[in-house]
Tab-separated table of C-alpha atoms in Angstrom:
chain	number	residue	atom	x	y	z
A	1	MET	CA	63.726	3.904	202.088
A	2	PHE	CA	62.512	0.333	201.941
A	3	ASN	CA	61.937	-0.510	205.599
A	4	LYS	CA	58.184	-0.204	205.277
A	5	ASN	CA	57.942	-3.372	203.313
A	6	LEU	CA	61.235	-4.758	204.470
A	7	PRO	CA	61.765	-3.617	208.094
A	8	ALA	CA	65.315	-4.830	208.133
A	9	ASN	CA	66.286	-2.930	204.932
A	10	LEU	CA	67.392	0.487	206.076
A	11	SER	CA	68.951	1.533	202.739
A	12	LEU	CA	68.476	5.023	201.247
A	13	LEU	CA	67.913	5.754	197.570
A	14	ILE	CA	68.826	9.266	196.244
A	15	SER	CA	67.787	10.115	192.724
A	16	ASN	CA	68.857	12.867	190.296
A	17	LEU	CA	72.149	13.447	192.013
A	18	THR	CA	73.904	16.772	191.843
A	19	GLU	CA	77.304	17.932	192.891
A	20	GLN	CA	75.740	19.257	196.048
A	21	ASP	CA	74.809	15.700	196.985
A	22	GLN	CA	78.432	14.827	197.275
A	23	GLY	CA	79.667	14.064	200.840
A	24	THR	CA	79.516	11.577	203.709
A	25	TYR	CA	76.251	9.914	204.654
A	26	ARG	CA	75.688	8.135	208.028
A	27	CYS	CA	73.102	5.523	208.896
A	28	LEU	CA	72.434	5.473	212.678
A	29	ILE	CA	70.193	3.005	214.511
A	30	ASN	CA	69.028	3.318	218.117
A	31	ASN	CA	71.603	6.038	218.540
A	32	LYS	CA	74.114	3.377	219.129
A	33	GLN	CA	75.305	1.879	215.930
A	34	SER	CA	76.097	3.695	212.709
A	35	ILE	CA	77.741	3.360	209.331
A	36	ASN	CA	79.346	6.123	207.253
A	37	ILE	CA	79.150	6.119	203.456
A	38	ARG	CA	81.202	8.582	201.356
A	39	LEU	CA	79.382	9.692	198.209
A	40	LYS	CA	81.533	11.260	195.547
A	41	ILE	CA	79.876	12.961	192.582
A	42	ARG	CA	81.934	12.891	189.396
A	43	ASP	CA	81.918	16.484	188.289
A	44	CYS	CA	82.071	17.699	184.666
A	45	LYS	CA	85.554	18.722	183.687
A	46	LEU	CA	85.936	20.600	180.439
A	47	SER	CA	87.806	18.643	177.828
A	48	GLU	CA	89.569	21.842	176.702
A	49	THR	CA	90.266	25.129	178.429
A	50	GLN	CA	92.743	26.720	176.020
A	51	GLU	CA	91.456	29.689	174.035
A	52	LYS	CA	90.535	29.072	170.388
A	53	VAL	CA	90.209	31.294	167.312
A	54	ILE	CA	87.679	30.647	164.544
A	55	HIS	CA	87.286	32.548	161.254
A	56	LYS	CA	83.965	32.730	159.453
A	57	TYR	CA	82.154	34.754	156.793
A	58	PRO	CA	78.842	36.580	157.172
A	59	GLY	CA	75.885	34.314	156.485
A	60	GLU	CA	77.706	31.172	157.561
A	61	SER	CA	77.162	29.073	160.710
A	62	VAL	CA	79.653	28.282	163.464
A	63	LEU	CA	79.828	25.600	166.152
A	64	LEU	CA	81.472	26.825	169.361
A	65	SER	CA	82.622	23.616	171.043
A	66	CYS	CA	82.431	23.025	174.800
A	67	SER	CA	82.067	19.601	176.470
A	68	CYS	CA	82.837	17.496	179.519
A	69	SER	CA	85.768	15.127	179.309
A	70	ASP	CA	83.592	12.364	180.807
A	71	GLN	CA	80.517	11.965	178.651
A	72	ARG	CA	78.589	10.515	181.647
A	73	THR	CA	78.922	13.669	183.650
A	74	THR	CA	76.563	16.602	183.710
A	75	PRO	CA	77.422	20.070	185.004
A	76	VAL	CA	75.090	21.701	187.479
A	77	SER	CA	74.985	24.841	185.354
A	78	VAL	CA	76.300	25.964	181.965
A	79	LYS	CA	76.360	29.482	180.541
A	80	TRP	CA	77.358	31.031	177.213
A	81	GLU	CA	78.100	34.748	177.070
A	82	HIS	CA	79.441	37.303	174.562
A	83	VAL	CA	82.307	38.882	176.465
A	84	ASP	CA	82.844	41.849	174.104
A	85	SER	CA	79.294	43.103	174.590
A	86	GLY	CA	79.524	43.242	178.383
A	87	GLY	CA	78.867	39.552	179.054
A	88	THR	CA	75.540	39.408	177.175
A	89	GLU	CA	74.008	35.958	177.574
A	90	VAL	CA	73.839	34.039	174.312
A	91	SER	CA	70.506	32.262	174.216
A	92	ASP	CA	67.320	32.056	172.223
A	93	LYS	CA	65.769	34.474	174.688
A	94	MET	CA	68.007	37.351	173.589
A	95	ALA	CA	66.742	39.463	170.693
A	96	ASN	CA	70.097	39.438	168.860
A	97	TYR	CA	70.155	35.641	168.793
A	98	THR	CA	66.496	34.666	168.551
A	99	GLY	CA	66.091	31.779	166.121
A	100	ARG	CA	69.837	31.622	165.471
A	101	VAL	CA	71.285	29.642	168.417
A	102	GLN	CA	71.004	26.025	169.476
A	103	MET	CA	72.426	23.795	172.255
A	104	PHE	CA	72.618	19.986	172.528
A	105	ASN	CA	72.869	19.254	176.268
A	106	LYS	CA	69.253	18.210	176.532
A	107	ASN	CA	69.913	14.991	174.667
A	108	LEU	CA	73.655	14.842	175.326
A	109	PRO	CA	74.267	16.293	178.821
A	110	ALA	CA	78.040	16.348	178.420
A	111	ASN	CA	77.835	18.224	175.108
A	112	LEU	CA	77.698	21.920	175.973
A	113	SER	CA	78.512	23.254	172.487
A	114	LEU	CA	76.700	26.247	170.956
A	115	LEU	CA	75.612	26.566	167.309
A	116	ILE	CA	75.105	30.075	165.853
A	117	SER	CA	73.560	30.382	162.392
A	118	ASN	CA	73.410	33.198	159.823
A	119	LEU	CA	76.402	35.057	161.211
A	120	THR	CA	76.725	38.816	160.978
A	121	GLU	CA	79.629	41.136	161.684
A	122	GLN	CA	78.041	41.948	165.065
A	123	ASP	CA	78.542	38.313	166.081
A	124	GLN	CA	82.291	38.810	166.035
A	125	GLY	CA	84.008	38.716	169.409
A	126	THR	CA	84.939	36.438	172.294
A	127	TYR	CA	82.465	33.812	173.530
A	128	ARG	CA	82.844	32.127	176.930
A	129	CYS	CA	81.485	28.774	178.041
A	130	SER	CA	81.287	28.531	181.873
A	131	ILE	CA	80.207	25.519	183.966
A	132	ASN	CA	79.273	25.603	187.640
A	133	ASN	CA	80.836	29.074	187.809
A	134	LYS	CA	84.216	27.379	188.090
A	135	GLN	CA	85.620	26.295	184.755
A	136	SER	CA	85.424	28.135	181.466
A	137	ILE	CA	86.791	28.243	177.947
A	138	ASP	CA	87.052	31.289	175.651
A	139	ILE	CA	86.577	31.106	171.884
A	140	ARG	CA	87.449	34.047	169.640
A	141	LEU	CA	85.157	34.368	166.627
A	142	ASN	CA	86.370	36.550	163.760
A	143	ILE	CA	83.877	37.522	161.070
A	144	LYS	CA	85.588	38.468	157.808
A	145	GLY	CA	83.571	41.520	156.912
A	146	CYS	CA	83.362	43.359	153.613
A	147	THR	CA	86.174	45.765	152.792
A	148	LEU	CA	85.586	47.888	149.698
A	149	SER	CA	87.994	47.118	146.882
A	150	GLU	CA	88.199	50.833	145.986
A	151	THR	CA	87.464	53.997	147.926
A	152	LYS	CA	88.872	56.661	145.556
A	153	ASP	CA	86.403	58.942	143.798
A	154	LYS	CA	85.636	58.138	140.159
A	155	LEU	CA	84.281	60.055	137.174
A	156	ILE	CA	82.069	58.433	134.527
A	157	SER	CA	80.623	60.168	131.446
A	158	ARG	CA	77.533	59.012	129.598
A	159	SER	CA	74.911	60.345	127.189
A	160	PRO	CA	71.142	60.554	127.715
A	161	GLY	CA	69.484	57.210	127.026
A	162	ASP	CA	72.605	55.206	127.877
A	163	SER	CA	73.056	52.791	130.775
A	164	VAL	CA	75.791	53.013	133.385
A	165	LEU	CA	77.259	50.554	135.867
A	166	LEU	CA	78.451	52.217	139.070
A	167	PRO	CA	81.067	49.796	140.500
A	168	CYS	CA	81.179	48.920	144.194
A	169	SER	CA	82.389	45.584	145.574
A	170	CYS	CA	84.121	43.810	148.459
A	171	ILE	CA	87.751	42.729	148.164
A	172	ASP	CA	86.957	39.221	149.395
A	173	GLN	CA	84.219	37.774	147.202
A	174	GLN	CA	83.061	35.537	150.075
A	175	THR	CA	82.299	38.442	152.347
A	176	LYS	CA	78.909	40.013	152.738
A	177	PRO	CA	78.203	43.423	154.288
A	178	ARG	CA	75.456	43.697	156.852
A	179	ASN	CA	73.870	46.513	154.865
A	180	VAL	CA	74.601	48.481	151.709
A	181	LYS	CA	73.136	51.787	150.583
A	182	TRP	CA	73.271	53.780	147.338
A	183	GLU	CA	72.372	57.453	147.475
A	184	HIS	CA	72.375	60.456	145.135
A	185	VAL	CA	74.405	62.997	147.080
A	186	GLY	CA	73.480	65.955	144.880
A	187	SER	CA	69.778	65.606	145.643
A	188	GLY	CA	70.153	65.589	149.411
A	189	GLY	CA	71.107	61.936	149.805
A	190	THR	CA	68.094	60.508	147.952
A	191	GLU	CA	68.172	56.719	148.137
A	192	VAL	CA	68.721	55.120	144.744
A	193	SER	CA	66.384	52.135	144.551
A	194	ASN	CA	63.318	50.942	142.705
A	195	GLU	CA	61.271	52.203	145.632
A	196	THR	CA	62.207	55.797	144.779
A	197	PRO	CA	59.818	57.116	142.051
A	198	ARG	CA	62.487	58.756	139.885
A	199	TYR	CA	64.410	55.457	139.655
A	200	THR	CA	61.521	52.984	139.515
A	201	GLY	CA	62.201	50.305	136.909
A	202	ARG	CA	65.591	51.773	135.998
A	203	VAL	CA	67.961	50.453	138.673
A	204	GLN	CA	69.298	46.999	139.400
A	205	MET	CA	71.663	45.456	141.953
A	206	PHE	CA	73.440	42.093	141.923
A	207	ASN	CA	74.112	41.319	145.603
A	208	LYS	CA	71.288	38.800	145.847
A	209	ASN	CA	73.188	36.269	143.749
A	210	LEU	CA	76.657	37.735	144.331
A	211	PRO	CA	76.736	39.105	147.901
A	212	ALA	CA	80.113	40.807	147.426
A	213	ASN	CA	79.000	42.609	144.253
A	214	LEU	CA	77.370	45.844	145.381
A	215	SER	CA	77.420	47.563	141.973
A	216	LEU	CA	74.437	49.573	140.751
A	217	LEU	CA	73.098	49.564	137.182
A	218	ILE	CA	71.061	52.575	136.027
A	219	SER	CA	69.309	52.370	132.661
A	220	ASN	CA	67.803	54.982	130.333
A	221	LEU	CA	69.804	57.865	131.765
A	222	THR	CA	68.481	61.417	131.806
A	223	GLU	CA	70.179	64.722	132.552
A	224	GLN	CA	68.569	64.636	136.020
A	225	ASP	CA	70.647	61.529	136.808
A	226	GLN	CA	73.822	63.591	136.678
A	227	GLY	CA	75.633	64.054	139.967
A	228	THR	CA	77.577	62.214	142.662
A	229	TYR	CA	76.498	58.739	143.792
A	230	ARG	CA	77.693	57.175	147.051
A	231	CYS	CA	77.953	53.487	147.901
A	232	SER	CA	78.249	52.952	151.666
A	233	ILE	CA	78.427	49.690	153.642
A	234	ASN	CA	77.694	49.176	157.321
A	235	ASN	CA	77.709	52.965	157.722
A	236	LYS	CA	81.512	52.820	157.781
A	237	GLN	CA	83.106	52.617	154.332
A	238	SER	CA	81.991	54.399	151.188
A	239	ILE	CA	82.998	55.334	147.640
A	240	ASN	CA	81.834	58.345	145.603
A	241	ILE	CA	81.250	58.142	141.848
A	242	LYS	CA	80.492	61.273	139.827
A	243	LEU	CA	78.237	60.701	136.828
A	244	SER	CA	78.423	63.299	134.054
A	245	ILE	CA	75.747	63.428	131.344
A	246	THR	CA	77.412	65.196	128.386
A	247	ALA	CA	75.604	64.597	125.102
A	248	GLU	CA	77.390	67.114	122.817
A	249	LYS	CA	80.906	66.427	123.994
A	250	ARG	CA	80.402	62.708	123.723
A	251	GLU	CA	79.043	62.995	120.166
A	252	ILE	CA	81.894	65.292	119.055
A	253	SER	CA	84.453	63.042	120.651
A	254	ASP	CA	82.950	59.975	119.045
A	255	SER	CA	82.697	61.551	115.563
A	256	SER	CA	86.215	62.986	115.619
A	257	GLY	CA	87.520	59.727	116.903
A	258	SER	CA	85.874	57.861	114.043
A	259	LEU	CA	87.017	60.397	111.391
A	260	ILE	CA	90.686	60.036	112.224
A	261	PRO	CA	91.060	56.401	111.120
A	262	TRP	CA	88.900	57.047	108.041
A	263	SER	CA	91.082	60.009	107.036
A	264	VAL	CA	94.221	57.932	107.404
A	265	CYS	CA	92.729	55.125	105.313
A	266	VAL	CA	91.678	57.519	102.525
A	267	ALA	CA	95.119	59.158	102.472
A	268	LEU	CA	96.880	55.815	102.272
A	269	LEU	CA	94.552	54.649	99.512
A	270	PHE	CA	95.222	57.836	97.505
A	271	ILE	CA	98.996	57.443	97.865
A	272	VAL	CA	98.933	53.785	96.837
A	273	THR	CA	96.727	54.578	93.817
A	274	ALA	CA	99.064	57.392	92.729
A	275	LEU	CA	102.115	55.150	92.994
A	276	ILE	CA	100.465	52.376	90.987
A	277	TYR	CA	99.340	54.849	88.302
A	278	LYS	CA	102.819	56.365	88.038
A	279	LEU	CA	104.430	52.945	87.817
A	280	LEU	CA	102.059	51.794	85.074
A	281	HIS	CA	102.460	55.103	83.210
A	282	ASN	CA	106.265	54.826	83.244
A	283	ARG	CA	106.115	51.250	82.042
A	284	THR	CA	103.731	52.216	79.208
A	285	GLN	CA	105.992	55.071	78.047
A	286	GLY	CA	109.075	52.895	78.225
A	287	SER	CA	107.395	50.143	76.251
A	288	ALA	CA	106.103	52.579	73.606
A	289	SER	CA	109.520	54.223	73.253
A	290	THR	CA	111.254	50.894	72.893
A	291	THR	CA	108.704	49.726	70.350
A	292	THR	CA	109.056	52.971	68.354
A	293	GLU	CA	112.846	52.741	68.316
A	294	ARG	CA	112.767	49.119	67.285
A	295	GLY	CA	110.177	49.868	64.604
A	296	THR	CA	112.227	52.763	63.267
A	297	GLN	CA	115.361	50.655	63.185
A	298	ASN	CA	113.600	47.846	61.366
A	299	ILE	CA	112.098	50.239	58.837
A	300	ALA	CA	115.489	51.847	58.316
A	301	ASP	CA	117.120	48.497	57.736
A	302	ASP	CA	114.423	47.455	55.296
A	303	ASP	CA	114.639	50.765	53.440
A	304	TYR	CA	118.351	50.531	53.241
A	305	GLU	CA	118.246	47.117	51.694
A	306	ASN	CA	115.206	47.493	49.459
A	307	ASN	CA	114.783	51.206	48.622
A	308	PRO	CA	116.618	53.218	46.022
A	309	SER	CA	119.884	54.925	46.762
A	310	GLY	CA	118.167	58.200	47.576
A	311	ALA	CA	116.343	56.682	50.456
A	312	ARG	CA	119.521	55.128	51.632
A	313	ASN	CA	121.238	58.474	51.605
A	314	LYS	CA	118.437	59.956	53.728
A	315	ILE	CA	118.770	57.229	56.271
A	316	SER	CA	122.553	57.643	56.338
A	317	MET	CA	122.185	61.394	56.765
A	318	ALA	CA	119.775	60.856	59.662
A	319	ALA	CA	122.281	58.647	61.370
A	320	ILE	CA	125.085	61.165	60.755
A	321	TYR	CA	122.852	63.975	62.079
A	322	GLN	CA	122.360	62.047	65.250
A	323	SER	CA	126.104	61.657	65.496
A	324	LEU	CA	126.548	65.405	65.142
A	325	ASP	CA	124.051	66.189	67.866
A	326	HIS	CA	126.183	66.880	70.890
A	327	LYS	CA	123.126	66.619	73.116
A	328	THR	CA	122.676	62.952	72.502
A	329	ASN	CA	123.578	60.611	75.332
A	330	GLN	CA	124.822	57.928	73.014
A	331	SER	CA	128.443	57.875	71.909
A	332	ASP	CA	128.900	57.714	68.164
A	333	SER	CA	132.023	56.872	66.240
A	334	VAL	CA	131.205	59.317	63.440
A	335	TYR	CA	130.844	62.251	65.853
A	336	GLN	CA	134.061	61.302	67.517
A	337	GLY	CA	135.704	61.018	64.129
A	338	LEU	CA	134.843	64.617	63.309
A	339	ASN	CA	136.134	65.804	66.636
A	340	PRO	CA	139.877	66.228	66.330
A	341	ASN	CA	140.201	66.360	70.091
A	342	THR	CA	139.001	62.852	70.570
A	343	ASN	CA	141.549	60.301	71.621
A	344	GLN	CA	139.661	57.444	70.129
A	345	SER	CA	140.460	56.267	66.678
A	346	ASP	CA	137.597	55.975	64.289
A	347	SER	CA	137.441	54.407	60.892
A	348	VAL	CA	135.579	57.312	59.353
A	349	TYR	CA	137.981	59.891	60.773
A	350	GLN	CA	140.863	57.912	59.505
A	351	SER	CA	139.268	57.687	56.078
A	352	LEU	CA	139.029	61.466	55.896
A	353	ASN	CA	142.575	61.917	57.072
A	354	PRO	CA	144.917	61.183	54.171
A	355	ASN	CA	147.817	60.974	56.562
A	356	THR	CA	146.460	57.940	58.272
A	357	SER	CA	148.370	54.801	57.681
A	358	GLN	CA	145.481	52.535	58.359
A	359	SER	CA	143.333	51.266	55.572
A	360	ASP	CA	139.633	51.623	55.916
A	361	SER	CA	136.786	50.429	53.844
A	362	VAL	CA	135.187	53.831	53.765
A	363	TYR	CA	138.432	55.547	52.773
A	364	GLN	CA	138.923	53.068	50.055
A	365	SER	CA	135.430	53.705	48.806
A	366	LEU	CA	136.275	57.393	48.428
A	367	ASN	CA	139.544	56.689	46.596
A	368	PRO	CA	138.767	55.643	43.038
A	369	ASN	CA	142.310	54.410	42.581
A	370	ILE	CA	141.924	51.726	45.159
A	371	ASN	CA	141.592	48.237	43.802
A	372	GLN	CA	139.549	46.876	46.639
A	373	SER	CA	135.839	46.834	46.374
A	374	ASP	CA	133.772	48.353	49.106
A	375	SER	CA	130.126	47.987	49.820
A	376	VAL	CA	129.746	51.655	50.542
A	377	TYR	CA	131.528	52.709	47.398
A	378	GLN	CA	129.481	50.376	45.379
A	379	SER	CA	126.387	51.812	46.851
A	380	LEU	CA	127.493	55.290	45.824
A	381	ASN	CA	128.618	54.250	42.311
A	382	PRO	CA	125.705	52.838	40.420
A	383	ASN	CA	128.011	51.778	37.569
A	384	THR	CA	130.029	49.419	39.714
A	385	ASN	CA	129.797	45.725	39.112
């Protein structure tokens, strides 16, 4: 009040108003006169009360919005809780959220929003923003967790000294499981990591750079590495992969597999070579035969024209012998002429048949009474002109 310095000023100053300060105030003097003043406190009214749904991936951040419609108002109390976990308060004081949550109402009283960083699958659920225990808004947060792309058992075969990649991955490449574990089932669930002595320096994972890639690489395999390996995420989903170390079978399979194409190639090469050789051989024989026949014919012609009559007779007899050889494939007029069953007329046959009415040079040559000269007759009669 100000009446100490100003006795006539009976005014009242109230600071840091709250909703509880709302009401009617009366100033009474000398119990006679009074004045009533109605004080109304503008309460915070949420700008939205309809439920929302937000989708996020593990590792991301989310802003759960909640604010007063009038930015000059301030609620008496504000509370964020995770409904699905029994109404657990969401604040920096809670172990599950320490260092991951932040509010803005200290600097902006009407801004009641909540920021959650580095989301995990456990953060999924319904969050509720309540003010003055009267108004509230629910926000559904869905965390797209990792779902294994394959869950059927697999079989992989390798040889000692090889490397093997045991596949395990999430369907959605943006998802990230809360935890992933590789174990060797056959050895009592031994964890497969560089921290285990038998695998030190021989195993490698890729989820640091590719969170959805949970595959395991094992190098320099030994027979002791044989067995079933299990990839499990969040203690819910898993896939089993059986690794078989089979040196002999792999070598036999590889060698037989490589011999098959080589055998086919060799066989084809042999066949092609044989065909080429046969073709060339046939051509060579045909050429030699043709050359021999042509040479013989030329020699015969030359002998006939240049040699004495004796040589000519030998050549003629050779030709007649060929005509008498019934095995020959060539038709010959002389042979046909000596065959009375032939239907074809032949000059020689006619010349030997005195009943023929046709004149023939050969017949004439055998008839000394003929006046016509004949080259054959002349060749047989050395006294002819």
